[in-house]
PDB file of C-alpha atoms in Angstrom:
ATOM      1  CA  UNK U   1       0.000   0.000   0.000  1.00 24.00           C
ATOM      2  CA  UNK U   2       1.175   3.508  -0.691  1.00 30.00           C
ATOM      3  CA  UNK U   3      -0.149   7.049  -0.833  1.00 30.00           C
ATOM      4  CA  UNK U   4      -0.088   9.274  -3.888  1.00 34.00           C
ATOM      5  CA  UNK U   5      -0.398  12.963  -3.083  1.00 33.00           C
ATOM      6  CA  UNK U   6      -0.513  14.327  -6.629  1.00 39.00           C
ATOM      7  CA  UNK U   7      -3.476  16.661  -7.136  1.00 38.00           C
ATOM      8  CA  UNK U   8      -4.242  16.269  -3.448  1.00 42.00           C
ATOM      9  CA  UNK U   9      -4.715  13.062  -1.472  1.00 43.00           C
ATOM     10  CA  UNK U  10      -6.501  10.531  -3.633  1.00 58.00           C
ATOM     11  CA  UNK U  11      -6.541   7.613  -1.229  1.00 77.00           C
ATOM     12  CA  UNK U  12      -4.419   4.553  -0.731  1.00 91.00           C
ATOM     13  CA  UNK U  13      -3.128   2.846  -3.843  1.00 95.00           C
ATOM     14  CA  UNK U  14      -3.755  -0.891  -3.984  1.00 96.00           C
ATOM     15  CA  UNK U  15      -2.161  -3.285  -6.439  1.00 97.00           C
ATOM     16  CA  UNK U  16      -3.655  -6.141  -8.398  1.00 98.00           C
ATOM     17  CA  UNK U  17      -1.615  -8.620 -10.419  1.00 98.00           C
ATOM     18  CA  UNK U  18      -3.056  -9.226 -13.877  1.00 98.00           C
ATOM     19  CA  UNK U  19      -1.789 -11.857 -16.306  1.00 97.00           C
ATOM     20  CA  UNK U  20       0.491 -14.844 -15.891  1.00 96.00           C
ATOM     21  CA  UNK U  21       4.177 -15.456 -16.474  1.00 96.00           C
ATOM     22  CA  UNK U  22       5.805 -12.919 -18.744  1.00 95.00           C
ATOM     23  CA  UNK U  23       2.429 -11.198 -19.176  1.00 95.00           C
ATOM     24  CA  UNK U  24       2.125 -10.510 -15.436  1.00 97.00           C
ATOM     25  CA  UNK U  25       1.942  -6.842 -14.395  1.00 98.00           C
ATOM     26  CA  UNK U  26       0.924  -4.992 -11.243  1.00 98.00           C
ATOM     27  CA  UNK U  27      -2.006  -2.648 -11.765  1.00 98.00           C
ATOM     28  CA  UNK U  28      -2.406   0.313  -9.413  1.00 98.00           C
ATOM     29  CA  UNK U  29      -5.916   1.291  -8.376  1.00 98.00           C
ATOM     30  CA  UNK U  30      -7.718   3.407  -5.809  1.00 98.00           C
ATOM     31  CA  UNK U  31     -11.023   2.152  -4.430  1.00 97.00           C
ATOM     32  CA  UNK U  32     -13.126   4.729  -2.609  1.00 95.00           C
ATOM     33  CA  UNK U  33     -15.690   2.770  -0.552  1.00 95.00           C
ATOM     34  CA  UNK U  34     -19.403   3.373  -0.483  1.00 94.00           C
ATOM     35  CA  UNK U  35     -20.928   5.192   2.462  1.00 93.00           C
ATOM     36  CA  UNK U  36     -22.972   2.824   4.645  1.00 92.00           C
ATOM     37  CA  UNK U  37     -26.547   2.582   3.436  1.00 91.00           C
ATOM     38  CA  UNK U  38     -25.875   4.245   0.086  1.00 93.00           C
ATOM     39  CA  UNK U  39     -27.411   2.355  -2.836  1.00 94.00           C
ATOM     40  CA  UNK U  40     -26.251   4.525  -5.736  1.00 96.00           C
ATOM     41  CA  UNK U  41     -24.269   2.873  -8.540  1.00 97.00           C
ATOM     42  CA  UNK U  42     -20.497   2.911  -8.226  1.00 98.00           C
ATOM     43  CA  UNK U  43     -18.408   5.163 -10.476  1.00 98.00           C
ATOM     44  CA  UNK U  44     -15.648   3.685 -12.638  1.00 98.00           C
ATOM     45  CA  UNK U  45     -13.047   6.029 -14.143  1.00 98.00           C
ATOM     46  CA  UNK U  46     -11.252   4.975 -17.340  1.00 98.00           C
ATOM     47  CA  UNK U  47      -8.597   7.454 -18.422  1.00 98.00           C
ATOM     48  CA  UNK U  48      -7.077   8.233 -21.779  1.00 97.00           C
ATOM     49  CA  UNK U  49      -3.914   7.325 -23.635  1.00 97.00           C
ATOM     50  CA  UNK U  50      -0.907   8.187 -21.426  1.00 94.00           C
ATOM     51  CA  UNK U  51      -3.206   9.681 -18.758  1.00 95.00           C
ATOM     52  CA  UNK U  52      -3.352   8.509 -15.164  1.00 96.00           C
ATOM     53  CA  UNK U  53      -5.744   8.532 -12.225  1.00 97.00           C
ATOM     54  CA  UNK U  54      -4.246  11.705 -10.710  1.00 95.00           C
ATOM     55  CA  UNK U  55      -5.527  13.872 -13.567  1.00 95.00           C
ATOM     56  CA  UNK U  56      -8.003  16.682 -12.961  1.00 96.00           C
ATOM     57  CA  UNK U  57     -11.120  14.892 -14.205  1.00 98.00           C
ATOM     58  CA  UNK U  58     -10.278  11.665 -12.380  1.00 97.00           C
ATOM     59  CA  UNK U  59      -9.709  13.427  -9.061  1.00 96.00           C
ATOM     60  CA  UNK U  60     -12.824  15.582  -9.474  1.00 97.00           C
ATOM     61  CA  UNK U  61     -14.892  12.469 -10.159  1.00 98.00           C
ATOM     62  CA  UNK U  62     -13.592  10.916  -6.935  1.00 97.00           C
ATOM     63  CA  UNK U  63     -14.513  14.063  -5.028  1.00 96.00           C
ATOM     64  CA  UNK U  64     -17.963  13.992  -6.588  1.00 97.00           C
ATOM     65  CA  UNK U  65     -18.389  10.349  -5.531  1.00 97.00           C
ATOM     66  CA  UNK U  66     -17.309  11.200  -1.996  1.00 95.00           C
ATOM     67  CA  UNK U  67     -19.875  14.002  -1.859  1.00 96.00           C
ATOM     68  CA  UNK U  68     -22.611  11.631  -3.009  1.00 96.00           C
ATOM     69  CA  UNK U  69     -21.447   8.851  -0.717  1.00 96.00           C
ATOM     70  CA  UNK U  70     -20.978   6.347  -3.497  1.00 96.00           C
ATOM     71  CA  UNK U  71     -17.948   4.257  -4.376  1.00 96.00           C
ATOM     72  CA  UNK U  72     -15.397   5.284  -6.985  1.00 97.00           C
ATOM     73  CA  UNK U  73     -12.956   3.006  -8.796  1.00 98.00           C
ATOM     74  CA  UNK U  74      -9.899   4.372 -10.570  1.00 98.00           C
ATOM     75  CA  UNK U  75      -6.937   2.578 -12.112  1.00 98.00           C
ATOM     76  CA  UNK U  76      -3.779   3.172 -14.067  1.00 98.00           C
ATOM     77  CA  UNK U  77      -3.388   0.907 -17.083  1.00 98.00           C
ATOM     78  CA  UNK U  78      -0.072  -0.921 -17.392  1.00 98.00           C
ATOM     79  CA  UNK U  79       2.654   1.450 -18.509  1.00 97.00           C
ATOM     80  CA  UNK U  80       0.693   4.383 -17.057  1.00 97.00           C
ATOM     81  CA  UNK U  81       1.035   6.262 -13.789  1.00 96.00           C
ATOM     82  CA  UNK U  82       1.752   4.054 -10.774  1.00 96.00           C
ATOM     83  CA  UNK U  83       1.180   0.733 -12.555  1.00 98.00           C
ATOM     84  CA  UNK U  84       3.866  -1.666 -13.668  1.00 97.00           C
ATOM     85  CA  UNK U  85       4.535  -2.906 -17.162  1.00 97.00           C
ATOM     86  CA  UNK U  86       6.020  -1.194 -20.192  1.00 96.00           C
ATOM     87  CA  UNK U  87       3.942   1.363 -22.060  1.00 96.00           C
ATOM     88  CA  UNK U  88       5.078  -0.003 -25.438  1.00 96.00           C
ATOM     89  CA  UNK U  89       3.555  -3.381 -24.559  1.00 97.00           C
ATOM     90  CA  UNK U  90       0.138  -1.777 -24.221  1.00 98.00           C
ATOM     91  CA  UNK U  91      -2.792  -2.609 -26.488  1.00 98.00           C
ATOM     92  CA  UNK U  92      -6.536  -2.094 -26.253  1.00 98.00           C
ATOM     93  CA  UNK U  93      -7.000  -5.779 -25.430  1.00 98.00           C
ATOM     94  CA  UNK U  94      -4.339  -5.648 -22.715  1.00 98.00           C
ATOM     95  CA  UNK U  95      -5.764  -2.516 -21.091  1.00 98.00           C
ATOM     96  CA  UNK U  96      -9.290  -3.925 -21.416  1.00 98.00           C
ATOM     97  CA  UNK U  97      -8.185  -7.073 -19.574  1.00 98.00           C
ATOM     98  CA  UNK U  98      -6.823  -4.892 -16.777  1.00 98.00           C
ATOM     99  CA  UNK U  99      -9.968  -2.771 -16.516  1.00 98.00           C
ATOM    100  CA  UNK U 100     -12.157  -5.884 -16.304  1.00 98.00           C
ATOM    101  CA  UNK U 101      -9.883  -7.427 -13.666  1.00 98.00           C
ATOM    102  CA  UNK U 102     -10.163  -4.274 -11.544  1.00 98.00           C
ATOM    103  CA  UNK U 103     -13.948  -4.255 -11.998  1.00 98.00           C
ATOM    104  CA  UNK U 104     -14.134  -7.843 -10.740  1.00 97.00           C
ATOM    105  CA  UNK U 105     -11.803  -7.081  -7.832  1.00 97.00           C
ATOM    106  CA  UNK U 106     -13.798  -3.990  -6.867  1.00 97.00           C
ATOM    107  CA  UNK U 107     -17.043  -5.955  -7.090  1.00 96.00           C
ATOM    108  CA  UNK U 108     -15.692  -8.373  -4.478  1.00 95.00           C
ATOM    109  CA  UNK U 109     -14.308  -5.605  -2.299  1.00 94.00           C
ATOM    110  CA  UNK U 110     -16.984  -2.909  -2.544  1.00 95.00           C
ATOM    111  CA  UNK U 111     -20.146  -4.866  -3.292  1.00 91.00           C
ATOM    112  CA  UNK U 112     -22.058  -5.644  -6.452  1.00 90.00           C
ATOM    113  CA  UNK U 113     -23.776  -2.332  -7.127  1.00 91.00           C
ATOM    114  CA  UNK U 114     -24.137  -1.365 -10.757  1.00 97.00           C
ATOM    115  CA  UNK U 115     -21.550   0.863 -12.461  1.00 98.00           C
ATOM    116  CA  UNK U 116     -21.631   4.252 -14.097  1.00 98.00           C
ATOM    117  CA  UNK U 117     -18.560   4.208 -16.333  1.00 98.00           C
ATOM    118  CA  UNK U 118     -16.876   7.528 -17.032  1.00 98.00           C
ATOM    119  CA  UNK U 119     -14.400   7.223 -19.895  1.00 98.00           C
ATOM    120  CA  UNK U 120     -12.146   9.951 -21.267  1.00 98.00           C
ATOM    121  CA  UNK U 121     -10.680   9.853 -24.787  1.00 98.00           C
ATOM    122  CA  UNK U 122      -9.313   6.296 -25.226  1.00 98.00           C
ATOM    123  CA  UNK U 123     -11.142   5.507 -21.982  1.00 98.00           C
ATOM    124  CA  UNK U 124     -14.386   6.095 -23.892  1.00 98.00           C
ATOM    125  CA  UNK U 125     -13.430   3.278 -26.262  1.00 98.00           C
ATOM    126  CA  UNK U 126     -12.534   1.036 -23.325  1.00 98.00           C
ATOM    127  CA  UNK U 127     -15.828   1.909 -21.588  1.00 98.00           C
ATOM    128  CA  UNK U 128     -17.757   0.644 -24.606  1.00 98.00           C
ATOM    129  CA  UNK U 129     -15.640  -2.502 -24.745  1.00 98.00           C
ATOM    130  CA  UNK U 130     -16.054  -3.135 -20.993  1.00 98.00           C
ATOM    131  CA  UNK U 131     -19.840  -2.916 -21.439  1.00 97.00           C
ATOM    132  CA  UNK U 132     -19.690  -5.324 -24.394  1.00 97.00           C
ATOM    133  CA  UNK U 133     -17.546  -7.818 -22.497  1.00 97.00           C
ATOM    134  CA  UNK U 134     -19.782  -7.721 -19.410  1.00 97.00           C
ATOM    135  CA  UNK U 135     -22.801  -8.281 -21.642  1.00 96.00           C
ATOM    136  CA  UNK U 136     -21.111 -11.322 -23.200  1.00 96.00           C
ATOM    137  CA  UNK U 137     -20.571 -12.672 -19.682  1.00 96.00           C
ATOM    138  CA  UNK U 138     -24.269 -12.284 -18.921  1.00 96.00           C
ATOM    139  CA  UNK U 139     -23.647  -9.225 -16.765  1.00 96.00           C
ATOM    140  CA  UNK U 140     -24.957  -6.504 -19.056  1.00 94.00           C
ATOM    141  CA  UNK U 141     -27.142  -5.131 -16.278  1.00 96.00           C
ATOM    142  CA  UNK U 142     -24.007  -4.320 -14.277  1.00 97.00           C
ATOM    143  CA  UNK U 143     -23.660  -1.096 -16.286  1.00 97.00           C
ATOM    144  CA  UNK U 144     -26.170   1.551 -15.257  1.00 97.00           C
ATOM    145  CA  UNK U 145     -24.872   4.181 -17.660  1.00 97.00           C
ATOM    146  CA  UNK U 146     -21.882   5.897 -19.215  1.00 98.00           C
ATOM    147  CA  UNK U 147     -20.479   9.384 -19.531  1.00 98.00           C
ATOM    148  CA  UNK U 148     -17.929   9.615 -22.338  1.00 98.00           C
ATOM    149  CA  UNK U 149     -15.655  12.674 -22.467  1.00 98.00           C
ATOM    150  CA  UNK U 150     -14.121  13.409 -25.882  1.00 98.00           C
ATOM    151  CA  UNK U 151     -14.434   9.682 -26.648  1.00 98.00           C
ATOM    152  CA  UNK U 152     -11.981   8.179 -29.106  1.00 98.00           C
ATOM    153  CA  UNK U 153     -13.391   4.767 -30.095  1.00 98.00           C
ATOM    154  CA  UNK U 154     -11.395   3.069 -32.849  1.00 98.00           C
ATOM    155  CA  UNK U 155      -8.893   5.944 -32.810  1.00 98.00           C
ATOM    156  CA  UNK U 156      -6.103   3.732 -34.129  1.00 98.00           C
ATOM    157  CA  UNK U 157      -7.949   2.808 -37.321  1.00 98.00           C
ATOM    158  CA  UNK U 158     -10.091   5.947 -37.675  1.00 97.00           C
ATOM    159  CA  UNK U 159      -7.787   8.781 -36.599  1.00 97.00           C
ATOM    160  CA  UNK U 160      -4.218   7.465 -36.813  1.00 97.00           C
ATOM    161  CA  UNK U 161      -3.954   5.030 -39.728  1.00 97.00           C
ATOM    162  CA  UNK U 162      -5.608   7.254 -42.372  1.00 96.00           C
ATOM    163  CA  UNK U 163      -3.244  10.118 -41.513  1.00 96.00           C
ATOM    164  CA  UNK U 164       0.074   8.266 -41.378  1.00 97.00           C
ATOM    165  CA  UNK U 165       2.923   9.884 -43.286  1.00 97.00           C
ATOM    166  CA  UNK U 166       5.282   7.857 -45.433  1.00 97.00           C
ATOM    167  CA  UNK U 167       7.962   8.300 -42.778  1.00 97.00           C
ATOM    168  CA  UNK U 168       5.621   7.011 -40.062  1.00 97.00           C
ATOM    169  CA  UNK U 169       4.614   4.011 -42.158  1.00 97.00           C
ATOM    170  CA  UNK U 170       8.270   3.239 -42.755  1.00 98.00           C
ATOM    171  CA  UNK U 171       9.016   3.538 -39.022  1.00 98.00           C
ATOM    172  CA  UNK U 172       6.168   1.137 -38.198  1.00 97.00           C
ATOM    173  CA  UNK U 173       7.452  -1.379 -40.744  1.00 97.00           C
ATOM    174  CA  UNK U 174      11.116  -1.089 -39.752  1.00 97.00           C
ATOM    175  CA  UNK U 175      11.017  -0.356 -36.006  1.00 97.00           C
ATOM    176  CA  UNK U 176       7.501  -1.461 -35.009  1.00 98.00           C
ATOM    177  CA  UNK U 177       6.515   2.012 -33.767  1.00 97.00           C
ATOM    178  CA  UNK U 178       6.575   5.701 -34.593  1.00 97.00           C
ATOM    179  CA  UNK U 179       6.757   8.799 -32.421  1.00 95.00           C
ATOM    180  CA  UNK U 180       4.645  11.931 -32.595  1.00 91.00           C
ATOM    181  CA  UNK U 181       5.125  15.221 -30.713  1.00 88.00           C
ATOM    182  CA  UNK U 182       2.381  16.086 -28.230  1.00 82.00           C
ATOM    183  CA  UNK U 183       1.428  19.416 -26.613  1.00 81.00           C
ATOM    184  CA  UNK U 184       0.558  17.586 -23.369  1.00 78.00           C
ATOM    185  CA  UNK U 185       4.119  16.909 -22.208  1.00 77.00           C
ATOM    186  CA  UNK U 186       7.805  16.889 -23.151  1.00 80.00           C
ATOM    187  CA  UNK U 187       7.895  13.275 -24.301  1.00 85.00           C
ATOM    188  CA  UNK U 188       6.422  12.285 -27.672  1.00 90.00           C
ATOM    189  CA  UNK U 189       3.507   9.916 -28.037  1.00 92.00           C
ATOM    190  CA  UNK U 190       4.537   6.439 -29.128  1.00 96.00           C
ATOM    191  CA  UNK U 191       2.237   4.370 -31.316  1.00 98.00           C
ATOM    192  CA  UNK U 192       3.209   0.754 -31.902  1.00 98.00           C
ATOM    193  CA  UNK U 193       2.305  -1.568 -34.736  1.00 98.00           C
ATOM    194  CA  UNK U 194       1.011  -3.968 -32.079  1.00 98.00           C
ATOM    195  CA  UNK U 195      -1.393  -1.302 -30.776  1.00 98.00           C
ATOM    196  CA  UNK U 196      -2.672  -0.504 -34.258  1.00 98.00           C
ATOM    197  CA  UNK U 197      -3.172  -4.138 -35.252  1.00 98.00           C
ATOM    198  CA  UNK U 198      -4.920  -4.925 -31.958  1.00 98.00           C
ATOM    199  CA  UNK U 199      -7.115  -1.854 -32.381  1.00 98.00           C
ATOM    200  CA  UNK U 200      -8.602  -3.385 -35.524  1.00 98.00           C
ATOM    201  CA  UNK U 201      -9.708  -6.393 -33.467  1.00 97.00           C
ATOM    202  CA  UNK U 202     -11.488  -4.146 -30.960  1.00 98.00           C
ATOM    203  CA  UNK U 203     -13.424  -1.937 -33.356  1.00 98.00           C
ATOM    204  CA  UNK U 204     -16.854  -0.778 -32.198  1.00 98.00           C
ATOM    205  CA  UNK U 205     -17.784   1.579 -35.044  1.00 98.00           C
ATOM    206  CA  UNK U 206     -18.392  -1.219 -37.524  1.00 95.00           C
ATOM    207  CA  UNK U 207     -21.961  -1.931 -36.455  1.00 94.00           C
ATOM    208  CA  UNK U 208     -24.656  -1.150 -33.930  1.00 95.00           C
ATOM    209  CA  UNK U 209     -23.339  -0.609 -30.399  1.00 96.00           C
ATOM    210  CA  UNK U 210     -25.834  -2.132 -27.996  1.00 92.00           C
ATOM    211  CA  UNK U 211     -24.608  -0.710 -24.698  1.00 89.00           C
ATOM    212  CA  UNK U 212     -27.926  -1.377 -22.965  1.00 91.00           C
ATOM    213  CA  UNK U 213     -27.743   1.774 -20.844  1.00 96.00           C
ATOM    214  CA  UNK U 214     -28.059   5.578 -21.014  1.00 97.00           C
ATOM    215  CA  UNK U 215     -25.016   7.349 -22.472  1.00 98.00           C
ATOM    216  CA  UNK U 216     -24.055  11.018 -22.295  1.00 98.00           C
ATOM    217  CA  UNK U 217     -21.221  12.220 -24.555  1.00 98.00           C
ATOM    218  CA  UNK U 218     -19.372  15.472 -23.834  1.00 98.00           C
ATOM    219  CA  UNK U 219     -17.342  16.757 -26.782  1.00 98.00           C
ATOM    220  CA  UNK U 220     -15.408  19.963 -27.422  1.00 98.00           C
ATOM    221  CA  UNK U 221     -15.770  21.510 -30.857  1.00 98.00           C
ATOM    222  CA  UNK U 222     -12.222  22.904 -30.671  1.00 98.00           C
ATOM    223  CA  UNK U 223     -10.732  19.489 -29.932  1.00 98.00           C
ATOM    224  CA  UNK U 224      -7.506  19.170 -31.999  1.00 95.00           C
ATOM    225  CA  UNK U 225      -7.121  15.440 -31.298  1.00 96.00           C
ATOM    226  CA  UNK U 226     -10.609  13.973 -31.683  1.00 97.00           C
ATOM    227  CA  UNK U 227     -12.794  15.989 -34.075  1.00 98.00           C
ATOM    228  CA  UNK U 228     -16.347  16.520 -32.904  1.00 98.00           C
ATOM    229  CA  UNK U 229     -17.541  14.753 -36.057  1.00 98.00           C
ATOM    230  CA  UNK U 230     -16.125  11.574 -34.507  1.00 98.00           C
ATOM    231  CA  UNK U 231     -18.530  11.969 -31.570  1.00 98.00           C
ATOM    232  CA  UNK U 232     -21.392  12.539 -33.996  1.00 98.00           C
ATOM    233  CA  UNK U 233     -20.447   9.332 -35.791  1.00 97.00           C
ATOM    234  CA  UNK U 234     -20.410   7.453 -32.475  1.00 98.00           C
ATOM    235  CA  UNK U 235     -23.943   8.653 -31.779  1.00 97.00           C
ATOM    236  CA  UNK U 236     -25.062   7.174 -35.104  1.00 96.00           C
ATOM    237  CA  UNK U 237     -23.848   3.736 -33.954  1.00 97.00           C
ATOM    238  CA  UNK U 238     -25.468   3.799 -30.497  1.00 96.00           C
ATOM    239  CA  UNK U 239     -28.706   1.849 -30.305  1.00 88.00           C
ATOM    240  CA  UNK U 240     -29.967   3.189 -26.978  1.00 83.00           C
ATOM    241  CA  UNK U 241     -32.787   5.743 -27.043  1.00 82.00           C
ATOM    242  CA  UNK U 242     -31.284   7.595 -24.085  1.00 93.00           C
ATOM    243  CA  UNK U 243     -28.088   8.767 -25.798  1.00 96.00           C
ATOM    244  CA  UNK U 244     -27.232  12.451 -25.460  1.00 97.00           C
ATOM    245  CA  UNK U 245     -24.465  14.455 -27.127  1.00 98.00           C
ATOM    246  CA  UNK U 246     -23.413  17.788 -25.630  1.00 98.00           C
ATOM    247  CA  UNK U 247     -21.154  19.834 -27.905  1.00 98.00           C
ATOM    248  CA  UNK U 248     -19.063  22.461 -26.125  1.00 98.00           C
ATOM    249  CA  UNK U 249     -18.309  25.147 -28.682  1.00 98.00           C
ATOM    250  CA  UNK U 250     -15.007  26.356 -27.202  1.00 98.00           C
ATOM    251  CA  UNK U 251     -14.034  23.048 -25.574  1.00 98.00           C
ATOM    252  CA  UNK U 252     -10.672  21.408 -26.229  1.00 97.00           C
ATOM    253  CA  UNK U 253      -9.698  17.747 -25.865  1.00 97.00           C
ATOM    254  CA  UNK U 254      -9.006  17.788 -22.160  1.00 96.00           C
ATOM    255  CA  UNK U 255     -12.287  19.425 -21.089  1.00 98.00           C
ATOM    256  CA  UNK U 256     -10.749  20.089 -17.677  1.00 97.00           C
ATOM    257  CA  UNK U 257     -11.703  23.738 -17.144  1.00 98.00           C
ATOM    258  CA  UNK U 258     -14.000  24.479 -14.184  1.00 98.00           C
ATOM    259  CA  UNK U 259     -16.955  24.948 -16.526  1.00 98.00           C
ATOM    260  CA  UNK U 260     -16.164  21.618 -18.216  1.00 98.00           C
ATOM    261  CA  UNK U 261     -15.908  19.838 -14.862  1.00 98.00           C
ATOM    262  CA  UNK U 262     -19.310  21.228 -13.945  1.00 98.00           C
ATOM    263  CA  UNK U 263     -20.790  19.762 -17.137  1.00 98.00           C
ATOM    264  CA  UNK U 264     -19.168  16.431 -16.270  1.00 98.00           C
ATOM    265  CA  UNK U 265     -20.651  16.492 -12.772  1.00 98.00           C
ATOM    266  CA  UNK U 266     -24.093  17.324 -14.183  1.00 98.00           C
ATOM    267  CA  UNK U 267     -23.925  14.495 -16.731  1.00 98.00           C
ATOM    268  CA  UNK U 268     -22.811  11.939 -14.141  1.00 98.00           C
ATOM    269  CA  UNK U 269     -25.432  13.159 -11.667  1.00 98.00           C
ATOM    270  CA  UNK U 270     -28.208  12.772 -14.250  1.00 96.00           C
ATOM    271  CA  UNK U 271     -27.254   9.143 -14.929  1.00 96.00           C
ATOM    272  CA  UNK U 272     -26.495   8.368 -11.294  1.00 95.00           C
ATOM    273  CA  UNK U 273     -29.835   9.679 -10.068  1.00 89.00           C
ATOM    274  CA  UNK U 274     -32.219  10.076 -13.035  1.00 86.00           C
ATOM    275  CA  UNK U 275     -35.166  12.322 -12.295  1.00 74.00           C
TER     276      UNK U 275
END
């Protein structure tokens, strides 16, 4: 057990081993317990590519859960934040396996209340895949709803592959990865051939997405990474009647300004306690 004080105290970090043998990695998570007698669904935070559970939205969601007295589950995927494993080994399937393992662990630890999944960027893709996998296991009712923030489903095949330069294609073929500068930190983003190939096997925008729950999408129209037309396309694939898209005219990809956080709280509150 250890304490992470970034962005304020976020609770004790616990570790869960996922995978066997050479695939074994320690996944860091923070489980905020439910207040006694509270019957609201639990909140599950799924962050974005190279994000971790100490980010603004993740911490604000935990604070919101604490205010409401409900449980909150956050994790760092392997290669992210406080978790073990190498980032370059990461794929959608690998990170999905970790998210599902944490969900099962939290279910045993915190109780079997339903989940409201809050997914940001790549976490929006993983949220949809978590719901699909739970449905395949006969646990579709476990998901009470989703809030997807600047969701990036199928980003490898929809947003990266079509825009690859000749140099990037050559790097993928010769080195198995390419690097891309990012405004979010000093280190470049790394995209591996393994990630891109695995992304094709996890596509969700190739048919109807039957999530079986209400979904609220928050999307900035000034998002330089995930165009708002991508969110519109996602809406066209969702089968649920209760699917809402909120476009934020001056919103960027992070949607972490105070006014954006307030919209996130409102969206989660609406799904958590529908009127």
